[in-house]
Amino acid sequence: MDTKDLLNDSSIHHGRNLVCFMNRKGFKVEDLEKALQLSQKQVEELMEMKKEAGE
């Protein structure tokens, strides 16, 4: 077992904990997916703005 395996195991563990916590708070996994998609879109927009500013 190396560090990568350990990281993957802990990521899965934290993911399960997050889902359990969200369920208790009344959130759905879909809400998290939407938030992640939004932040990914924001990252892409920032990268685009950075490219334009650099040229």
PDB file of C-alpha atoms in Angstrom:
ATOM      1  CA  MET A   1       0.000   0.000   0.000  1.00  0.00           C
ATOM      2  CA  ASP A   2       1.423   3.357  -0.981  1.00  0.00           C
ATOM      3  CA  THR A   3       0.430   6.962  -0.357  1.00  0.00           C
ATOM      4  CA  LYS A   4      -1.837   7.031  -3.409  1.00  0.00           C
ATOM      5  CA  ASP A   5      -3.862   4.065  -2.116  1.00  0.00           C
ATOM      6  CA  LEU A   6      -4.116   5.688   1.290  1.00  0.00           C
ATOM      7  CA  LEU A   7      -5.324   8.943  -0.255  1.00  0.00           C
ATOM      8  CA  ASN A   8      -7.940   7.129  -2.335  1.00  0.00           C
ATOM      9  CA  ASP A   9      -9.179   5.232   0.721  1.00  0.00           C
ATOM     10  CA  SER A  10      -9.441   8.399   2.804  1.00  0.00           C
ATOM     11  CA  SER A  11     -11.157  10.280  -0.052  1.00  0.00           C
ATOM     12  CA  ILE A  12     -13.815   7.579  -0.277  1.00  0.00           C
ATOM     13  CA  HIS A  13     -14.203   7.639   3.513  1.00  0.00           C
ATOM     14  CA  HIS A  14     -14.568  11.441   3.585  1.00  0.00           C
ATOM     15  CA  GLY A  15     -16.999  11.287   0.664  1.00  0.00           C
ATOM     16  CA  ARG A  16     -19.232   8.880   2.560  1.00  0.00           C
ATOM     17  CA  ASN A  17     -19.069  11.066   5.663  1.00  0.00           C
ATOM     18  CA  LEU A  18     -19.980  14.113   3.580  1.00  0.00           C
ATOM     19  CA  VAL A  19     -22.987  12.354   2.034  1.00  0.00           C
ATOM     20  CA  CYS A  20     -24.187  11.211   5.480  1.00  0.00           C
ATOM     21  CA  PHE A  21     -23.766  14.727   6.870  1.00  0.00           C
ATOM     22  CA  MET A  22     -25.607  16.254   3.892  1.00  0.00           C
ATOM     23  CA  ASN A  23     -28.470  13.776   4.280  1.00  0.00           C
ATOM     24  CA  ARG A  24     -28.826  14.739   7.953  1.00  0.00           C
ATOM     25  CA  LYS A  25     -28.906  18.421   6.983  1.00  0.00           C
ATOM     26  CA  GLY A  26     -31.465  17.802   4.238  1.00  0.00           C
ATOM     27  CA  PHE A  27     -29.164  18.296   1.256  1.00  0.00           C
ATOM     28  CA  LYS A  28     -29.018  15.948  -1.694  1.00  0.00           C
ATOM     29  CA  VAL A  29     -25.971  14.790  -3.631  1.00  0.00           C
ATOM     30  CA  GLU A  30     -27.434  16.603  -6.658  1.00  0.00           C
ATOM     31  CA  ASP A  31     -27.074  19.903  -4.758  1.00  0.00           C
ATOM     32  CA  LEU A  32     -23.372  19.192  -4.297  1.00  0.00           C
ATOM     33  CA  GLU A  33     -22.998  18.251  -7.972  1.00  0.00           C
ATOM     34  CA  LYS A  34     -24.607  21.547  -9.009  1.00  0.00           C
ATOM     35  CA  ALA A  35     -22.282  23.503  -6.716  1.00  0.00           C
ATOM     36  CA  LEU A  36     -19.241  21.660  -8.080  1.00  0.00           C
ATOM     37  CA  GLN A  37     -20.312  22.264 -11.685  1.00  0.00           C
ATOM     38  CA  LEU A  38     -20.791  25.937 -10.909  1.00  0.00           C
ATOM     39  CA  SER A  39     -17.350  26.226  -9.351  1.00  0.00           C
ATOM     40  CA  GLN A  40     -15.810  24.359 -12.306  1.00  0.00           C
ATOM     41  CA  LYS A  41     -17.487  26.848 -14.645  1.00  0.00           C
ATOM     42  CA  GLN A  42     -16.120  29.740 -12.564  1.00  0.00           C
ATOM     43  CA  VAL A  43     -12.615  28.255 -12.755  1.00  0.00           C
ATOM     44  CA  GLU A  44     -12.894  28.009 -16.551  1.00  0.00           C
ATOM     45  CA  GLU A  45     -14.088  31.621 -16.766  1.00  0.00           C
ATOM     46  CA  LEU A  46     -11.216  32.820 -14.569  1.00  0.00           C
ATOM     47  CA  MET A  47      -8.687  30.922 -16.692  1.00  0.00           C
ATOM     48  CA  GLU A  48     -10.166  32.512 -19.826  1.00  0.00           C
ATOM     49  CA  MET A  49      -9.971  35.996 -18.281  1.00  0.00           C
ATOM     50  CA  LYS A  50      -6.375  35.336 -17.216  1.00  0.00           C
ATOM     51  CA  LYS A  51      -5.458  34.300 -20.775  1.00  0.00           C
ATOM     52  CA  GLU A  52      -7.072  37.426 -22.226  1.00  0.00           C
ATOM     53  CA  ALA A  53      -5.311  39.675 -19.707  1.00  0.00           C
ATOM     54  CA  GLY A  54      -1.959  38.054 -20.473  1.00  0.00           C
ATOM     55  CA  GLU A  55      -2.166  38.698 -24.207  1.00  0.00           C
TER      56      GLU A  55
END
